[in-house]
Coordinates of C-alpha atoms in Angstrom, one line a residue:
M281 CA -97.9 -27.4 -151.0
P282 CA -96.4 -23.8 -150.8
E283 CA -93.0 -23.4 -149.3
I284 CA -93.2 -23.6 -145.5
A285 CA -91.4 -20.8 -143.7
G286 CA -92.8 -21.0 -140.1
F287 CA -91.1 -23.3 -137.5
N288 CA -94.3 -24.6 -136.0
T289 CA -95.8 -25.4 -139.5
R290 CA -92.7 -27.3 -140.4
A291 CA -92.6 -29.2 -137.1
I292 CA -96.2 -30.4 -137.7
H293 CA -96.1 -31.1 -141.4
A294 CA -92.5 -31.8 -142.7
G295 CA -92.2 -35.5 -143.6
Q296 CA -95.7 -36.2 -142.2
E297 CA -98.1 -36.3 -145.1
P298 CA -101.3 -38.2 -144.4
D299 CA -101.0 -41.9 -145.1
S300 CA -101.6 -42.5 -148.8
L301 CA -103.5 -45.8 -148.2
T302 CA -105.8 -44.8 -145.4
G303 CA -105.6 -41.1 -145.0
A304 CA -104.4 -41.4 -141.4
V305 CA -103.2 -38.0 -140.2
A306 CA -100.6 -39.4 -137.7
V307 CA -97.6 -41.2 -139.2
P308 CA -98.0 -44.9 -138.7
I309 CA -95.7 -46.9 -136.5
Y310 CA -94.0 -49.3 -138.9
Q311 CA -93.2 -52.0 -136.3
T312 CA -91.3 -54.3 -138.7
S313 CA -87.8 -55.5 -139.1
T314 CA -88.0 -56.5 -142.7
Y315 CA -89.9 -55.8 -145.9
K316 CA -91.3 -57.9 -148.8
Q317 CA -89.3 -57.3 -152.0
D318 CA -90.9 -57.5 -155.5
G319 CA -88.2 -59.7 -156.9
V320 CA -84.5 -59.7 -156.0
G321 CA -83.5 -56.1 -155.5
G322 CA -87.1 -54.9 -156.1
L323 CA -87.5 -52.7 -153.0
R324 CA -90.8 -50.9 -152.3
G325 CA -89.9 -47.3 -151.4
G326 CA -86.3 -48.2 -150.8
Y327 CA -86.9 -50.2 -147.6
E328 CA -85.3 -53.6 -147.1
Y329 CA -84.3 -53.9 -143.4
S330 CA -85.2 -51.5 -140.5
R331 CA -81.6 -51.0 -139.3
S332 CA -81.0 -49.3 -142.7
A333 CA -84.3 -47.4 -142.9
N334 CA -87.8 -47.5 -141.5
P335 CA -90.7 -45.3 -142.7
T336 CA -91.5 -44.0 -139.2
R337 CA -87.8 -43.1 -138.7
T338 CA -87.7 -41.6 -142.1
A339 CA -90.6 -39.3 -141.2
L340 CA -88.7 -38.2 -138.0
E341 CA -85.4 -37.7 -139.8
T342 CA -87.2 -35.5 -142.5
A343 CA -88.9 -33.5 -139.8
L344 CA -85.6 -33.0 -137.8
A345 CA -83.8 -31.8 -140.9
A346 CA -86.7 -29.3 -141.6
A347 CA -86.7 -28.1 -138.0
E348 CA -83.0 -27.4 -138.0
G349 CA -82.8 -26.2 -141.6
G350 CA -80.4 -28.9 -142.6
A351 CA -79.8 -31.2 -145.6
R352 CA -80.0 -34.5 -143.8
G353 CA -81.4 -35.6 -140.4
L354 CA -80.5 -38.9 -138.7
A355 CA -82.2 -40.5 -135.6
F356 CA -80.3 -42.6 -133.1
A357 CA -81.0 -44.7 -130.1
S358 CA -79.6 -42.0 -127.7
G359 CA -77.8 -38.7 -127.8
L360 CA -74.5 -40.4 -127.0
A361 CA -75.0 -42.8 -129.8
A362 CA -75.4 -39.9 -132.1
E363 CA -72.2 -38.3 -130.7
D364 CA -70.3 -41.5 -131.1
T365 CA -71.3 -42.0 -134.7
L366 CA -70.4 -38.4 -135.6
L367 CA -67.0 -38.5 -134.0
R368 CA -66.2 -41.9 -135.5
T369 CA -67.2 -40.6 -138.9
V370 CA -64.9 -37.5 -138.8
C371 CA -62.0 -38.5 -136.5
Q372 CA -59.3 -41.1 -136.6
P373 CA -56.4 -42.0 -134.2
G374 CA -54.1 -39.1 -133.7
D375 CA -56.7 -36.5 -134.3
H376 CA -57.6 -33.7 -131.7
I377 CA -60.9 -32.3 -130.5
L378 CA -61.7 -29.0 -128.8
L379 CA -64.3 -29.5 -126.0
P380 CA -66.1 -26.9 -123.9
D381 CA -64.4 -26.6 -120.5
D382 CA -67.9 -27.2 -118.9
A383 CA -69.1 -29.9 -121.3
Y384 CA -71.9 -32.3 -120.5
G385 CA -70.4 -35.1 -118.4
G386 CA -71.5 -37.9 -120.8
T387 CA -69.7 -36.2 -123.7
F388 CA -66.5 -35.7 -121.7
R389 CA -66.7 -39.4 -120.6
L390 CA -67.1 -40.5 -124.2
V391 CA -64.1 -38.5 -125.4
A392 CA -61.8 -38.9 -122.4
S393 CA -62.5 -42.5 -121.6
V394 CA -63.4 -44.0 -125.0
F395 CA -61.9 -42.0 -127.8
A396 CA -58.7 -41.2 -125.9
R397 CA -58.1 -45.0 -125.7
W398 CA -58.5 -45.0 -129.5
G399 CA -55.7 -42.4 -129.8
V400 CA -57.9 -39.2 -130.1
E401 CA -56.7 -36.3 -128.0
Y402 CA -58.8 -33.5 -126.6
T403 CA -58.4 -30.1 -125.0
P404 CA -61.1 -28.4 -122.8
V405 CA -61.3 -24.7 -123.7
S406 CA -63.6 -21.8 -122.8
L407 CA -65.6 -21.6 -126.0
G408 CA -66.9 -18.1 -125.0
D409 CA -63.3 -16.9 -125.6
L410 CA -62.6 -17.0 -129.3
D411 CA -59.0 -16.1 -128.8
A412 CA -58.6 -19.0 -126.5
V413 CA -60.2 -21.3 -129.1
R414 CA -57.9 -20.1 -131.8
A415 CA -54.9 -20.6 -129.5
A416 CA -56.0 -24.2 -128.7
V417 CA -56.2 -25.3 -132.4
R418 CA -53.5 -27.8 -133.4
P419 CA -52.5 -29.1 -136.8
T420 CA -54.3 -32.3 -135.8
T421 CA -57.5 -30.6 -134.6
R422 CA -60.5 -31.9 -136.6
V423 CA -63.6 -30.8 -134.5
I424 CA -64.7 -27.9 -132.4
W425 CA -67.4 -29.5 -130.2
C426 CA -69.8 -26.8 -128.9
E427 CA -72.6 -26.7 -126.4
T428 CA -74.6 -23.5 -126.1
P429 CA -76.0 -23.1 -123.5
T430 CA -73.8 -25.6 -121.7
N431 CA -74.8 -28.2 -119.2
P432 CA -74.9 -27.4 -116.3
L433 CA -73.4 -23.9 -116.0
L434 CA -75.4 -22.3 -118.9
G435 CA -72.3 -21.0 -120.6
I436 CA -72.9 -19.3 -124.0
A437 CA -70.7 -19.6 -127.1
D438 CA -70.8 -17.4 -130.2
I439 CA -71.8 -19.9 -132.8
A440 CA -71.1 -17.6 -135.8
G441 CA -67.7 -16.7 -134.3
L442 CA -66.8 -20.3 -133.8
A443 CA -67.9 -21.1 -137.3
D444 CA -65.4 -18.4 -138.6
V445 CA -62.6 -20.1 -136.5
A446 CA -63.6 -23.5 -137.9
R447 CA -63.6 -22.4 -141.5
A448 CA -60.3 -20.6 -141.2
N449 CA -58.7 -23.8 -139.9
E450 CA -60.7 -26.3 -142.0
L451 CA -62.4 -27.8 -138.9
L452 CA -65.8 -29.2 -138.4
L453 CA -68.1 -27.3 -136.0
A454 CA -70.6 -29.5 -134.2
V455 CA -73.2 -27.8 -131.9
D456 CA -75.1 -29.7 -129.3
N457 CA -78.4 -27.8 -129.5
T458 CA -80.2 -29.9 -126.8
F459 CA -80.6 -27.2 -124.2
A460 CA -81.9 -24.6 -126.7
S461 CA -83.8 -26.9 -129.1
P462 CA -84.3 -25.9 -132.8
Y463 CA -87.2 -23.7 -131.8
L464 CA -84.9 -21.3 -129.9
Q465 CA -81.7 -21.6 -131.8
Q466 CA -80.6 -22.5 -135.4
P467 CA -76.9 -23.4 -135.3
L468 CA -76.7 -24.4 -139.0
A469 CA -77.9 -21.0 -140.1
L470 CA -75.1 -19.5 -138.0
G471 CA -72.4 -21.6 -139.8
A472 CA -72.3 -24.9 -137.9
D473 CA -71.7 -28.0 -139.9
V474 CA -73.7 -30.4 -137.8
V475 CA -76.2 -30.2 -135.0
V476 CA -76.5 -32.8 -132.2
H477 CA -79.5 -33.5 -130.0
S478 CA -80.5 -35.8 -127.2
T479 CA -84.1 -36.1 -128.5
T480 CA -84.8 -37.6 -125.0
K481 CA -85.0 -34.0 -123.8
Y482 CA -87.1 -31.1 -125.3
L483 CA -87.7 -32.7 -128.7
G484 CA -89.5 -35.7 -127.1
G485 CA -90.6 -33.5 -124.3
H486 CA -92.5 -36.0 -122.1
S487 CA -89.8 -38.1 -120.4
D488 CA -91.0 -41.2 -122.1
V489 CA -88.4 -41.9 -124.7
V490 CA -84.6 -42.1 -125.1
G491 CA -83.1 -41.0 -128.4
G492 CA -80.6 -38.9 -130.3
A493 CA -80.2 -37.0 -133.6
L494 CA -77.7 -35.5 -136.0
V495 CA -78.6 -32.9 -138.6
A496 CA -76.0 -32.1 -141.2
A497 CA -75.9 -28.8 -143.1
D498 CA -74.2 -30.5 -146.1
A499 CA -75.7 -33.4 -148.1
E500 CA -72.3 -35.0 -148.5
L501 CA -71.6 -35.0 -144.8
G502 CA -75.1 -36.3 -144.3
E503 CA -74.4 -39.3 -146.6
R504 CA -71.2 -40.1 -144.7
L505 CA -73.0 -40.0 -141.4
A506 CA -75.8 -42.1 -142.8
F507 CA -73.3 -44.8 -143.9
H508 CA -71.9 -44.9 -140.4
Q509 CA -75.3 -44.9 -138.8
N510 CA -76.2 -48.1 -140.8
A511 CA -72.7 -49.6 -140.3
M512 CA -72.7 -49.1 -136.5
G513 CA -76.4 -49.8 -136.1
S514 CA -77.4 -47.6 -133.1
V515 CA -80.6 -46.4 -134.7
A516 CA -83.9 -45.2 -133.2
G517 CA -86.7 -47.8 -133.3
P518 CA -90.0 -47.1 -134.9
F519 CA -92.0 -46.5 -131.7
D520 CA -89.3 -44.3 -130.2
S521 CA -89.2 -42.4 -133.5
W522 CA -92.9 -42.0 -133.4
L523 CA -92.8 -40.6 -129.8
V524 CA -90.2 -38.0 -130.7
L525 CA -92.1 -37.1 -133.9
R526 CA -95.2 -36.5 -131.7
G527 CA -93.2 -34.4 -129.3
L528 CA -91.8 -32.3 -132.1
K529 CA -95.3 -31.1 -133.1
T530 CA -95.7 -29.2 -129.8
L531 CA -92.1 -28.1 -129.3
G532 CA -92.8 -24.5 -130.0
V533 CA -95.7 -24.0 -127.7
R534 CA -94.0 -26.0 -124.9
M535 CA -90.7 -24.0 -125.2
D536 CA -92.6 -20.7 -124.9
R537 CA -94.0 -21.9 -121.6
H538 CA -90.7 -23.4 -120.4
C539 CA -89.0 -20.0 -121.1
A540 CA -91.7 -17.9 -119.4
N541 CA -91.7 -20.1 -116.3
A542 CA -87.9 -20.2 -116.1
A543 CA -87.7 -16.4 -116.3
A544 CA -90.1 -16.1 -113.3
V545 CA -88.1 -18.7 -111.3
V546 CA -84.9 -16.9 -112.1
D547 CA -86.4 -13.6 -110.7
F548 CA -87.3 -15.5 -107.5
L549 CA -83.9 -17.1 -107.1
A550 CA -81.9 -14.0 -107.8
A551 CA -83.7 -12.2 -105.0
H552 CA -83.2 -15.0 -102.4
D553 CA -80.6 -14.4 -99.7
A554 CA -79.5 -18.1 -99.7
V555 CA -78.6 -18.0 -103.4
S556 CA -75.1 -16.8 -104.2
A557 CA -75.3 -17.0 -108.0
V558 CA -77.9 -17.8 -110.7
H559 CA -76.7 -19.1 -114.0
Y560 CA -79.2 -18.1 -116.7
P561 CA -78.4 -16.4 -120.1
G562 CA -81.5 -14.3 -119.8
L563 CA -80.0 -12.3 -117.0
D564 CA -78.3 -9.0 -118.0
T565 CA -75.5 -9.9 -115.7
H566 CA -74.7 -13.2 -117.5
P567 CA -71.4 -12.8 -119.4
G568 CA -73.0 -14.4 -122.5
H569 CA -76.2 -12.5 -122.4
A570 CA -75.6 -10.3 -125.4
V571 CA -74.6 -13.3 -127.6
A572 CA -77.5 -15.4 -126.4
A573 CA -79.9 -12.5 -127.1
A574 CA -78.5 -12.3 -130.6
Q575 CA -78.6 -16.0 -131.5
M576 CA -81.5 -17.3 -129.5
R577 CA -85.3 -16.6 -129.8
D578 CA -85.6 -16.9 -126.0
F579 CA -83.4 -18.1 -123.2
G580 CA -84.7 -21.6 -122.4
G581 CA -86.0 -23.6 -119.5
M582 CA -82.8 -24.6 -117.8
I583 CA -81.4 -22.8 -114.7
S584 CA -78.6 -23.6 -112.4
F585 CA -77.9 -21.8 -109.1
R586 CA -75.4 -21.9 -106.2
L587 CA -76.1 -21.7 -102.5
N588 CA -74.4 -19.7 -99.8
G589 CA -73.0 -21.7 -96.9
T590 CA -73.9 -20.8 -93.4
S591 CA -72.2 -21.2 -90.0
S592 CA -74.0 -24.5 -89.6
Q593 CA -73.9 -26.0 -93.1
S594 CA -72.0 -25.8 -96.3
G595 CA -73.4 -24.7 -99.6
E596 CA -73.2 -28.3 -100.7
D597 CA -75.2 -29.5 -97.7
L598 CA -77.8 -26.8 -98.4
A599 CA -77.9 -27.8 -102.1
L600 CA -78.5 -31.4 -101.1
A601 CA -81.2 -30.4 -98.6
V602 CA -83.1 -28.3 -101.2
C603 CA -83.0 -31.2 -103.7
A604 CA -84.5 -33.4 -101.0
G605 CA -87.0 -30.9 -99.8
V606 CA -89.0 -30.1 -103.0
E607 CA -92.4 -31.6 -103.5
I608 CA -93.5 -30.5 -107.0
F609 CA -90.0 -30.6 -108.6
T610 CA -88.9 -34.2 -109.1
L611 CA -85.4 -35.2 -108.0
G612 CA -84.1 -36.9 -111.2
E613 CA -81.7 -36.8 -114.0
S614 CA -82.5 -35.7 -117.6
L615 CA -84.3 -32.6 -118.6
G616 CA -86.7 -31.0 -121.1
G617 CA -89.9 -32.8 -120.0
V618 CA -93.2 -31.1 -119.2
E619 CA -92.6 -31.8 -115.5
S620 CA -90.0 -29.8 -113.5
L621 CA -86.9 -31.7 -112.4
I622 CA -84.2 -30.8 -109.9
E623 CA -80.8 -32.4 -109.5
H624 CA -77.3 -32.1 -107.9
P625 CA -74.9 -32.2 -110.9
A626 CA -71.8 -32.9 -108.9
R627 CA -73.2 -36.1 -107.5
M628 CA -75.6 -37.0 -110.3
T629 CA -75.3 -36.0 -114.0
H630 CA -71.8 -34.8 -113.8
A631 CA -70.3 -37.3 -111.4
S632 CA -68.2 -38.6 -114.3
V633 CA -66.2 -35.3 -114.4
A634 CA -65.4 -35.3 -110.7
N635 CA -61.7 -34.5 -110.0
S636 CA -61.2 -33.4 -113.7
P637 CA -60.8 -29.9 -115.2
L638 CA -64.6 -30.0 -115.9
A639 CA -65.7 -30.7 -112.3
V640 CA -68.7 -28.7 -111.3
P641 CA -69.2 -26.8 -108.0
A642 CA -70.5 -28.9 -105.1
D643 CA -73.0 -26.2 -104.1
L644 CA -74.7 -26.2 -107.6
V645 CA -78.3 -27.1 -108.2
R646 CA -79.7 -27.6 -111.7
L647 CA -83.4 -27.1 -112.6
S648 CA -85.3 -28.2 -115.6
V649 CA -88.3 -25.9 -115.4
G650 CA -91.4 -27.5 -116.7
I651 CA -94.8 -26.2 -117.8
E652 CA -96.7 -26.4 -114.6
D653 CA -98.3 -23.3 -113.0
V654 CA -95.2 -21.2 -112.2
D655 CA -96.6 -19.9 -108.9
D656 CA -96.6 -23.5 -107.7
L657 CA -93.1 -24.0 -108.8
I658 CA -91.8 -20.9 -107.0
A659 CA -93.8 -21.8 -103.8
D660 CA -92.2 -25.3 -103.9
L661 CA -88.6 -23.8 -104.1
D662 CA -89.4 -21.3 -101.5
Q663 CA -90.5 -23.9 -99.0
A664 CA -87.6 -26.2 -99.8
L665 CA -85.1 -23.4 -99.2
A666 CA -86.8 -22.3 -96.0
Q667 CA -86.9 -25.9 -94.8
A668 CA -83.2 -26.5 -95.6
L669 CA -82.2 -23.3 -93.8
E670 CA -84.3 -24.1 -90.8
R671 CA -82.9 -27.6 -90.5
G672 CA -79.4 -26.1 -90.5
A673 CA -80.4 -23.6 -87.8
H674 CA -81.8 -26.3 -85.6
S675 CA -78.7 -28.4 -86.1
S676 CA -76.5 -25.4 -85.1
A677 CA -78.6 -24.7 -82.0
S678 CA -78.6 -28.4 -80.9
T679 CA -74.8 -28.5 -81.0
A680 CA -74.3 -25.2 -79.3

């Protein structure tokens, strides 16, 4: 087979040759825990026990490495399982981690409530400010943990700039690429050491699987991660691997639609009087727009926005009313599926960072824009905003 350059071709074919026995085009689901050995130590294809390796998971891990342009891909039971394995591989008690100052709540909880008890220290820092990152590095710092775009404020970090800081200080740069996906952004090509994914999101793409992944740029790091993956055991099962593998095949075409729909929704929100701010890196006014335009193919399907309070209700009350008033958007956590989701981060996905330096605004709403007809999505938000404002006006009138 000739060398494959295109993303979509790699996503469909890497690690997914037709089955040698039957010619089946789809990778089989090897729903087995163990394998017959041809004599003691005589393994067929290197498989002995499915915690250590499974052919369906191998296909996914090969495809993930190809999608991100890495040396080794590894699939896990969840995104947090992948994060936990990575940090336990490269950190030890007494080490220090730099986190985004608007990191995903689950990542902050893992570091602040689990690793901190193990003696690992951390500092939240604005990763968009490279001078601030340099100033936060300590002799004990081991990892710069980057999300770009961030969850839920859609902050942007300069991956190549962070890679320079990491190399100058002999640190590992890990990039959570979940919001962008490998179709929109290639952190390893920009100098990152390892990419992290919640494959539950855009890679799976259909809200029917929970999973995680690591892709290492360097084969030696990949081997170390693979050892800990097996030793810790939080691996993706064969059916979950198959679902993510199936989702990966259509990632490119889905992301094109997510991005186009999100851009139209952003235009609507930015012009609405009830909206005080829209967080989306595709906006010229976004502080990270130039960096995002340079390192991303497009700006993604995630949006967050804040709401103006009125004389009768706070911005938080209005945000909650909008979340309750939508009919096509589904109120729910997670993101990256074909269906559009809406949520209130302060009370839902980011409740774990309440009263911390990473607390998110109470008037913030987060959207995962799906691939429905965009006119329907805009009409749904329009009616939800109108209904919320009208309810507040009635409430004010009744108390006057």
